[in-house]
Coordinates of N, CA and C and ligand atoms in Angstrom, one line a residue:
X198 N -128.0 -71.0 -120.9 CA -127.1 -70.1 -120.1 C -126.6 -70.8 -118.9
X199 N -125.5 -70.6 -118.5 CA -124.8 -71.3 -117.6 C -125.1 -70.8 -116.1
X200 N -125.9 -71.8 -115.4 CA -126.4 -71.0 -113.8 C -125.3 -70.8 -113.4
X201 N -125.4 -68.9 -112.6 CA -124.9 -68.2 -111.9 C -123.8 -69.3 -110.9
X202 N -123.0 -69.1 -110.2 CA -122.1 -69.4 -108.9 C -123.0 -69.0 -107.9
X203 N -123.1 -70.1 -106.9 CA -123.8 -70.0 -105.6 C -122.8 -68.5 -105.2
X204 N -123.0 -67.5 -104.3 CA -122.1 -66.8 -103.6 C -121.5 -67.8 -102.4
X205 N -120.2 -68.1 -102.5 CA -120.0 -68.7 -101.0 C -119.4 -67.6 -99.9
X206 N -119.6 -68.5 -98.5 CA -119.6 -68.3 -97.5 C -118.2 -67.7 -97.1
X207 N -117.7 -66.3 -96.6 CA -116.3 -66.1 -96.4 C -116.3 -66.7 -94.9
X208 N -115.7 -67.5 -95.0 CA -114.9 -68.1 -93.7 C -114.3 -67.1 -92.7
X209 N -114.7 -67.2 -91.3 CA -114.4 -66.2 -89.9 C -112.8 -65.8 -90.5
X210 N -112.5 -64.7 -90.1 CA -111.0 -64.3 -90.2 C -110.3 -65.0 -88.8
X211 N -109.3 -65.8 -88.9 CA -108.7 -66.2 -87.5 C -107.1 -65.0 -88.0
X212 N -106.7 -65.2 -88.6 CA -105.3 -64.6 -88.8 C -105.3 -63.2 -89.2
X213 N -105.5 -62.2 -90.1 CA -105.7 -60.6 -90.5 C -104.3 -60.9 -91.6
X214 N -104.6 -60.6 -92.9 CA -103.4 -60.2 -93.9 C -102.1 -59.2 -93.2
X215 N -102.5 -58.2 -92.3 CA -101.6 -57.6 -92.1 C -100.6 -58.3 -90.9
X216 N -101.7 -58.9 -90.2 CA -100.9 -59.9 -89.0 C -99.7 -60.8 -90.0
X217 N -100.3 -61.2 -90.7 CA -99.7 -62.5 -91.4 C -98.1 -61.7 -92.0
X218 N -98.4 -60.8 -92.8 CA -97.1 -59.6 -93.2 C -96.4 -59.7 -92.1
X219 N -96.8 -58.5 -90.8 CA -95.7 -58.8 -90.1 C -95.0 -59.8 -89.9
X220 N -95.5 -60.9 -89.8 CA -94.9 -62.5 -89.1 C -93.9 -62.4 -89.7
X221 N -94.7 -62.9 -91.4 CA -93.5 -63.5 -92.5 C -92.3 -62.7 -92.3
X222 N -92.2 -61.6 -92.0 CA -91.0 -60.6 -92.5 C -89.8 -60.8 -91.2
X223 N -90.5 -61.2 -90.1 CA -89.6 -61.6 -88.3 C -89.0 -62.6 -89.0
X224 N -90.0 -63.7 -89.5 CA -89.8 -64.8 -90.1 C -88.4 -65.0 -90.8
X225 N -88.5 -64.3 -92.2 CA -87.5 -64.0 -93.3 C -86.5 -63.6 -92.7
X226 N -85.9 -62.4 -91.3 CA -84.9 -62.0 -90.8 C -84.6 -63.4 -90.4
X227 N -85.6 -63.7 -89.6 CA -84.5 -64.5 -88.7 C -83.7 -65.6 -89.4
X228 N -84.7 -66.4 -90.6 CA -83.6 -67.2 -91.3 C -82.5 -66.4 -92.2
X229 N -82.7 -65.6 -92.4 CA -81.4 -64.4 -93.1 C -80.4 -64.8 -91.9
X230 N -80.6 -64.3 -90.7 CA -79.5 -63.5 -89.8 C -78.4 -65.5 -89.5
X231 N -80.0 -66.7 -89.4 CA -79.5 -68.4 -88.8 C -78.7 -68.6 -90.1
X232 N -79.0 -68.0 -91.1 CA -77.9 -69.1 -92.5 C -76.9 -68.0 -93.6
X233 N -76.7 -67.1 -91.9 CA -75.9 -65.8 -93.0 C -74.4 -66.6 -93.7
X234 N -74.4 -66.5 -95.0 CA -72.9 -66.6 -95.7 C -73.0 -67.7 -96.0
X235 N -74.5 -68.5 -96.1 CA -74.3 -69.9 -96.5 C -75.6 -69.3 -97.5
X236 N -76.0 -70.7 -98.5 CA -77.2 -70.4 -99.0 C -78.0 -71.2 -98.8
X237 N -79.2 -71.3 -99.7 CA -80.1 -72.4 -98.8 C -81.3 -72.7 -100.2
X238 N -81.6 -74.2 -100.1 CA -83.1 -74.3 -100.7 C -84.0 -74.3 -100.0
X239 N -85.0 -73.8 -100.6 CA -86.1 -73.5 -100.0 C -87.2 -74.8 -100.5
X240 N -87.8 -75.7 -99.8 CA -88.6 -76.7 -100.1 C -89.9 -76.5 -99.8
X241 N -90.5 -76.1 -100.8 CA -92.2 -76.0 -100.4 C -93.0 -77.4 -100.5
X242 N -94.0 -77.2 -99.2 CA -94.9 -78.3 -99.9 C -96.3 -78.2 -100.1
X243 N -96.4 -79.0 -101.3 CA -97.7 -78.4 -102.5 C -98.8 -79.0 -101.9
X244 N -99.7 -78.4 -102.6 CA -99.7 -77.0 -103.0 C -100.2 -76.1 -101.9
X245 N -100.3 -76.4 -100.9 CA -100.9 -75.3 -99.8 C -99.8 -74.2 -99.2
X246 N -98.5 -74.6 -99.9 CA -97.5 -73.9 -99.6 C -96.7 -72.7 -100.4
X247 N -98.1 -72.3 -101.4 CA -97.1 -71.6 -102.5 C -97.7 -70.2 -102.1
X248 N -98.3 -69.8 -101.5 CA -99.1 -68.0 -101.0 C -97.4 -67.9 -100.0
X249 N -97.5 -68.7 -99.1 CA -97.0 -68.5 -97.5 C -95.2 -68.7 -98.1
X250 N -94.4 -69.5 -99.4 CA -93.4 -69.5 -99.8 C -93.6 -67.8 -100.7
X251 N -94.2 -68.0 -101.4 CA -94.0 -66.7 -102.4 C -93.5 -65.6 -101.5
X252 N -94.2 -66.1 -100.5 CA -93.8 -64.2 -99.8 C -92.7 -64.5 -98.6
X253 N -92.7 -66.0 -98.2 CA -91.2 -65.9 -97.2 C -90.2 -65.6 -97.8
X254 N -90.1 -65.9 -99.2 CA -89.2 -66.1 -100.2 C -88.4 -65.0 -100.7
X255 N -89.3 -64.3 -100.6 CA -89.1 -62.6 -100.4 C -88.6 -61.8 -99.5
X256 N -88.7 -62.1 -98.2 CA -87.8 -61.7 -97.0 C -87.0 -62.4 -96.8
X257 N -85.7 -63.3 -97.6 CA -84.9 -64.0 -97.5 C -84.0 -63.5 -98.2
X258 N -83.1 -62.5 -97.5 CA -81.9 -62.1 -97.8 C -80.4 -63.3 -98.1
X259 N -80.7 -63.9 -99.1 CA -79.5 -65.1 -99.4 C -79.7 -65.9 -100.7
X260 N -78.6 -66.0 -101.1 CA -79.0 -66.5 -102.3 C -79.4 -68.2 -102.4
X261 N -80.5 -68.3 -103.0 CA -82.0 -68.9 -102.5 C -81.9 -70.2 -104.1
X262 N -82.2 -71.2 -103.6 CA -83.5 -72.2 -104.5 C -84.4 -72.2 -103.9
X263 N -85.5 -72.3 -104.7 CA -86.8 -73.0 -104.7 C -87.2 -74.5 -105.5
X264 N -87.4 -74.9 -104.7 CA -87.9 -76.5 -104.8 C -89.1 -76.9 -104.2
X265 N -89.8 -78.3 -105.2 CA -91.4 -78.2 -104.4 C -91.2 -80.0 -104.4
X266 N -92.3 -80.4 -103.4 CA -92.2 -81.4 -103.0 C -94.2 -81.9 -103.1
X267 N -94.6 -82.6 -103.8 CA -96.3 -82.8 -104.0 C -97.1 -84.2 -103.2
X268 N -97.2 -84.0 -101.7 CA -97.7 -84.3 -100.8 C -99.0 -84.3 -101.0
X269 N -99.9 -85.8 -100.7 CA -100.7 -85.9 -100.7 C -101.6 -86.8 -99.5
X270 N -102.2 -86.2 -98.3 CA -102.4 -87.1 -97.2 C -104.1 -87.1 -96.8
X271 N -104.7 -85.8 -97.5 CA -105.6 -85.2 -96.9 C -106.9 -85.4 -98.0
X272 N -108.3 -85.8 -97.5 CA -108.9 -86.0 -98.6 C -110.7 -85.0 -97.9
X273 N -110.6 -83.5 -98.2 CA -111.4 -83.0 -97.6 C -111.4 -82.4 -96.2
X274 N -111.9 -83.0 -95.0 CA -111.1 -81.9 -93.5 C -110.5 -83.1 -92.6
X275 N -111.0 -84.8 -94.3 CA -109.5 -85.7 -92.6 C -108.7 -86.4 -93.5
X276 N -108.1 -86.4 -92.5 CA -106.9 -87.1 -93.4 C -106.6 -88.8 -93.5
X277 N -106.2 -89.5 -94.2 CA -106.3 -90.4 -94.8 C -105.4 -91.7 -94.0
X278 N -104.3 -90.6 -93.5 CA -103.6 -91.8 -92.3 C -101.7 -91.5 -93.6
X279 N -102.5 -91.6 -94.9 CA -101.7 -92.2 -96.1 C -101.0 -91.2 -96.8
X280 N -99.7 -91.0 -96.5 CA -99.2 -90.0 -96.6 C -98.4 -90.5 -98.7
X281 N -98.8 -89.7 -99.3 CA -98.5 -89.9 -100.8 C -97.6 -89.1 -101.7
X282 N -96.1 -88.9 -102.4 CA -95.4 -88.2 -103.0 C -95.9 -88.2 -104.2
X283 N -96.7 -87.0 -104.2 CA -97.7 -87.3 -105.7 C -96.2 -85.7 -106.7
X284 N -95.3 -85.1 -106.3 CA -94.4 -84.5 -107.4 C -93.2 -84.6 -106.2
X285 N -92.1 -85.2 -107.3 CA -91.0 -84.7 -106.2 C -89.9 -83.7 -106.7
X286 N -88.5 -83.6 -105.7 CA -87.9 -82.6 -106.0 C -87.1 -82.6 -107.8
X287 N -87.2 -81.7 -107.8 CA -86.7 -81.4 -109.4 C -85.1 -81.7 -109.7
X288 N -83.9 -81.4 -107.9 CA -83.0 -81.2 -107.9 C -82.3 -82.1 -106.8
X289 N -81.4 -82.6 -106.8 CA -80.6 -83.2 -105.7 C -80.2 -81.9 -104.4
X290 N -80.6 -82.8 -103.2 CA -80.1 -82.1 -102.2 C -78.8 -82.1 -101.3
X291 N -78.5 -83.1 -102.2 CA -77.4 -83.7 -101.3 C -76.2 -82.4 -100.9
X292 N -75.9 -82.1 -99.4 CA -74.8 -81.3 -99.4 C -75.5 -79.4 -99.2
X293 N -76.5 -79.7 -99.1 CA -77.6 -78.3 -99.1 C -78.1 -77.9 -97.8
X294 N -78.1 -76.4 -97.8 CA -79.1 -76.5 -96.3 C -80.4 -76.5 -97.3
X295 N -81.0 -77.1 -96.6 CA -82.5 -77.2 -96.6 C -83.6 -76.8 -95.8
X296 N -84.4 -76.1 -96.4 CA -85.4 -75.5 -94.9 C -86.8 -75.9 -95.7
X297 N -87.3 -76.8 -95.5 CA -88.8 -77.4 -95.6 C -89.9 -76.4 -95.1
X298 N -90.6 -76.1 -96.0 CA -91.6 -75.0 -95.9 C -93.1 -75.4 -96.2
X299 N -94.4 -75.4 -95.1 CA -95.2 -75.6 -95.1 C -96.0 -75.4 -94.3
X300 N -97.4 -75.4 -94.7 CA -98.5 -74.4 -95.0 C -99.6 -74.5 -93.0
X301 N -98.8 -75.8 -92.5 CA -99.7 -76.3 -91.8 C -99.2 -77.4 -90.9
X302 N -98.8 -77.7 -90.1 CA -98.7 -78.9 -89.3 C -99.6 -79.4 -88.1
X303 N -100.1 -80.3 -88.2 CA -101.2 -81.0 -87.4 C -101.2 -81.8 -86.9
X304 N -101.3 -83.3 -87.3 CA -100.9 -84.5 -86.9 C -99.1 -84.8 -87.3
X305 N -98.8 -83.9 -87.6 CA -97.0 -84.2 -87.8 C -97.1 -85.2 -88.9
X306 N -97.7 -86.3 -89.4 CA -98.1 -87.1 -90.3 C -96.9 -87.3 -91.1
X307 N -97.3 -85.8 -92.1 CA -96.7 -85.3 -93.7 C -95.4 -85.0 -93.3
X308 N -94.7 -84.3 -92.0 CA -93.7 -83.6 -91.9 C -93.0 -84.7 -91.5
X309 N -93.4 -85.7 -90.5 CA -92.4 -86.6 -90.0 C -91.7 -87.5 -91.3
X310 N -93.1 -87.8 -92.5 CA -92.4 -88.8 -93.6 C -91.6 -87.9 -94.8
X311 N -92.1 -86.6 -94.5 CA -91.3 -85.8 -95.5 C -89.6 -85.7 -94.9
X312 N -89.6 -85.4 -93.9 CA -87.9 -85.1 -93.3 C -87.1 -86.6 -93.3
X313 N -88.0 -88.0 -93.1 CA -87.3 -89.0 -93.0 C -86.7 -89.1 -94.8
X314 N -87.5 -88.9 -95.3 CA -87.9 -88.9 -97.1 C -86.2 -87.7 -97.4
X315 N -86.4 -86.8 -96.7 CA -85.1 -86.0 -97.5 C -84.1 -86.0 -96.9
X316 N -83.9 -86.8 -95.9 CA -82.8 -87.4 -94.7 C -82.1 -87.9 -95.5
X317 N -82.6 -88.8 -96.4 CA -82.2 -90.1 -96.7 C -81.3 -89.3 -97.9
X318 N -81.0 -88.2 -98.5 CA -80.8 -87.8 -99.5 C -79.8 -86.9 -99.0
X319 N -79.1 -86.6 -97.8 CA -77.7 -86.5 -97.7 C -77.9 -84.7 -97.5
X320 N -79.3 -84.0 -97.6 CA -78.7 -82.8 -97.1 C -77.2 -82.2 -95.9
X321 N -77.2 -80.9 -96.1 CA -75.8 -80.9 -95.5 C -76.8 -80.2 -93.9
X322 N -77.8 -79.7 -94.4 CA -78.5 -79.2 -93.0 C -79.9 -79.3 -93.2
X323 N -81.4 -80.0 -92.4 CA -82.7 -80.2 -92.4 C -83.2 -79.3 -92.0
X324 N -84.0 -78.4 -92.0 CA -84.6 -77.6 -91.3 C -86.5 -77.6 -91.2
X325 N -87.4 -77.0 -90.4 CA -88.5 -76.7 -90.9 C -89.2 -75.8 -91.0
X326 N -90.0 -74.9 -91.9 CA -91.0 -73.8 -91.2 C -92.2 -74.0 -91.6
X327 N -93.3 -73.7 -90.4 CA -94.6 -73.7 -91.4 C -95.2 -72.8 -90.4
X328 N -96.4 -72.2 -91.4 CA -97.0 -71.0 -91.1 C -97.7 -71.2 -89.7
X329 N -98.4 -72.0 -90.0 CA -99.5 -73.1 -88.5 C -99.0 -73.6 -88.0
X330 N -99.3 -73.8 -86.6 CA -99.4 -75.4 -86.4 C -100.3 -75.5 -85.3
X331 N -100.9 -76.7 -85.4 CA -102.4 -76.7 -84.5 C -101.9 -78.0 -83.3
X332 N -102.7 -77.7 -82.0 CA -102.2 -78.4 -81.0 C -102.5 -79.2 -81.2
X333 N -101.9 -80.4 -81.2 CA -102.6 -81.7 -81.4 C -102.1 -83.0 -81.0
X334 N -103.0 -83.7 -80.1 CA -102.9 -84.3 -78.8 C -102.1 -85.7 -79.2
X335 N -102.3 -86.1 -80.3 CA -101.6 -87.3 -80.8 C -100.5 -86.8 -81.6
X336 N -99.6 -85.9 -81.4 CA -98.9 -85.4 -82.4 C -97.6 -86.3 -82.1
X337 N -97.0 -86.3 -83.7 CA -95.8 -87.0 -84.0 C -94.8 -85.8 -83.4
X338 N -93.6 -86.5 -83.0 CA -92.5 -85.4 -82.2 C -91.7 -84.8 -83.5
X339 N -92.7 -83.6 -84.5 CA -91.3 -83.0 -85.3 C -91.4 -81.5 -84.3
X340 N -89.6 -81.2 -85.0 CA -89.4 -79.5 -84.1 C -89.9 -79.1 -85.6
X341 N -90.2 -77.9 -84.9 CA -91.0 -77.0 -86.0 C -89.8 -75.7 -86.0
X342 N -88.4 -75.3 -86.7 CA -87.7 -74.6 -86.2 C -88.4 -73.3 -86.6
X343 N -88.9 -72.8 -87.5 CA -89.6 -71.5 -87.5 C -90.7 -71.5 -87.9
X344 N -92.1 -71.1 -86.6 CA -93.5 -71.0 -86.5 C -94.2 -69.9 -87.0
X345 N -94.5 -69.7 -87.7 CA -95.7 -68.5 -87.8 C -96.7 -68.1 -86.7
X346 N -97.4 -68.8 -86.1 CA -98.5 -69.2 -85.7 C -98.8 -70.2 -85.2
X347 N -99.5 -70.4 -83.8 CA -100.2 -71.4 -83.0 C -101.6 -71.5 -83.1
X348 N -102.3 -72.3 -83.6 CA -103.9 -71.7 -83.9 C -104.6 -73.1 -83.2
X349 N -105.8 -72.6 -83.0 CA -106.6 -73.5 -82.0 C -106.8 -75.0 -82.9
X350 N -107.4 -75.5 -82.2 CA -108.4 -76.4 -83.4 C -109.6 -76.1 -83.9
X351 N -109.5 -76.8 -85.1 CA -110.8 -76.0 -86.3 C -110.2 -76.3 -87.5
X352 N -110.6 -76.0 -88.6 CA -110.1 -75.8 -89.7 C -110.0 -74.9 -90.5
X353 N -108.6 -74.4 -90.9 CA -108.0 -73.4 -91.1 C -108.2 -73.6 -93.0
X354 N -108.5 -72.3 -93.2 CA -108.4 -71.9 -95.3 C -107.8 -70.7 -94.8
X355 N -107.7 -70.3 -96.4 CA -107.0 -69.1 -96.7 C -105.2 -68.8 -96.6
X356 N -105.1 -68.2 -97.8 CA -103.2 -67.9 -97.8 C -103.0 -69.2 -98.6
X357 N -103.3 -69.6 -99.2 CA -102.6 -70.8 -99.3 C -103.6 -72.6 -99.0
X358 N -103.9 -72.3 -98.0 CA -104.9 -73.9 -97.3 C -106.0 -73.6 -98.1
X359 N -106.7 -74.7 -98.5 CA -107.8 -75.5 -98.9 C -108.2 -76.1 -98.1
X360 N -109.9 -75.9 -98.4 CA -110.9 -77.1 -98.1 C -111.4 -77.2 -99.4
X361 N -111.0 -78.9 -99.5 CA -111.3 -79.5 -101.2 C -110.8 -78.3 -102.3
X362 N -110.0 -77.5 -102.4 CA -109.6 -76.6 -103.4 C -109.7 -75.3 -103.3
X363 N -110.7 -75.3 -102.3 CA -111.2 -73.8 -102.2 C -110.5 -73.0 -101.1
X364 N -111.0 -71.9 -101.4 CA -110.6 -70.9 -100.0 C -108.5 -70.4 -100.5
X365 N -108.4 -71.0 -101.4 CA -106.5 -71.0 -101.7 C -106.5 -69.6 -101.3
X366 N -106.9 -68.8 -102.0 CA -106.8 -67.3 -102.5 C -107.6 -66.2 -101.4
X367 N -107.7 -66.8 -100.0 CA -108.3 -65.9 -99.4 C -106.7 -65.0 -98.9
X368 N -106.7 -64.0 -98.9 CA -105.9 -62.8 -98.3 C -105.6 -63.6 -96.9
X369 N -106.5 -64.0 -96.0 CA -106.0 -64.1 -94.7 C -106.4 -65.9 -94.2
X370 N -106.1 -66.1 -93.1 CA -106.4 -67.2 -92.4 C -107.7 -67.2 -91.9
X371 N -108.7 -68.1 -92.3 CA -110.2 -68.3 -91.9 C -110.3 -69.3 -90.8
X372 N -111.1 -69.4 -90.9 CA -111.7 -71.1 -89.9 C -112.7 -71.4 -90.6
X373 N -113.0 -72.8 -90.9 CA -114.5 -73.5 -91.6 C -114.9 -74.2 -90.1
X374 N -116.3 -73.9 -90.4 CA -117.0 -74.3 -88.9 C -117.5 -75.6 -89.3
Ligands
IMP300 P1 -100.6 -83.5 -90.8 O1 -99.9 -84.6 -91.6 O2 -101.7 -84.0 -90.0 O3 -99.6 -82.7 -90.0 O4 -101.3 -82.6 -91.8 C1 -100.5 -81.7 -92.6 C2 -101.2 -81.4 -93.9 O5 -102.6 -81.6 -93.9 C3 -100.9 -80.0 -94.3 O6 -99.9 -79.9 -95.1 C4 -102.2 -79.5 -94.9 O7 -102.2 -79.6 -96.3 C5 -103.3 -80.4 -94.4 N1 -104.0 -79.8 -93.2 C6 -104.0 -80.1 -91.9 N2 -104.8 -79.3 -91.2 C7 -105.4 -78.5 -92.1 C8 -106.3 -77.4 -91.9 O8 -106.7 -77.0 -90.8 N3 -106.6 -76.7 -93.0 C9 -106.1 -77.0 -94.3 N4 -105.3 -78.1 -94.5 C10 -104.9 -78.8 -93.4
MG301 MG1 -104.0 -79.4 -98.2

């Protein structure tokens, strides 16, 4: 017989599902009202970015792509320095607005080589949003044009974030101590 699953630990709530609802939805207006009568791709990045797109994606009044981009920098709660294009985009962006969507920004790392990365590919406009972003003292200078959230330091699961795989599917934003 196959031993039971340990029960794991639910991780502190830092964010509340309903907190998170409201955001997204200010969120969704306000890029509606910044790219009215144009359209726009939407660029997620994988996989901690597919809870926090599924539902921005949704309060986006405009006719919409989705596109995913498969970033790899992070190996457990540090990161590796080594930023890696493990899936890229499916579709040319050349001539697109583009709004880069992601789950978390920290050391700016991922975001700085991802915008230089779709620079180079001729969008007609670069944009960014990510749900998080944590203060952080050595940070690379990206603008973050639409924030969800400012969260302390710690490490953040849930909505979307992993630690090593886990925690994807929590409803809300945790902290691992
Ligand atoms: P950065 O390159 O340091 O800005 O890190 C960005 C990426 O690292 C994010 O896309 C996340 O996947 C991951 N990351 C950074 N901080 C956290 C965290 O607190 N929880 C989960 N993932 C994180
Ligand atoms: Mg991750």
């Amino acid at each position: 017989m196959p031993s039971p699953t340990t029960p794991e630990e639910k991780p502190e709530v830092l964010i509340t599902a309903a907190r998170i609802r409201a955001r997204v939805v200010e969120l969704g207006a306000e890029i509606t009202r910044d790219y009215a009568g144009r359209s726009l791709v939407l660029v997620g990045v994988l996989k901690g970015c597919f809870v926090f797109l599924a539902d921005l994606a949704r309060t986006v009044d405009l006719p919409l792509e989705v596109d995913f981009m498969g970033i790899s920098s992070y190996e457990g709660k540090a990161t590796t320095g080594v930023v890696r294009i493990t899936v890229d985009l499916a579709r040319p962006i050349e001539g697109k607005d583009v709004l880069l969507v992601e789950d978390i920004v920290d050391s700016g790392l991922t975001m700085d080589y991802l915008l230089k990365n779709l620079a180079t590919r001729k969008p007609r406009s670069l944009k960014v949003c990510a749900l998080l972003e944590k203060p952080a003292a050595a940070r690379r200078q990206v603008a973050i044009d639409y924030r969800g959230f400012q969260i302390e330091d710690g490490f953040a699961v849930g909505y979307g974030l992993d630690q090593d795989e886990r925690f994807r599917n929590l409803p809300y934003v945790g902290l691992v101590r």
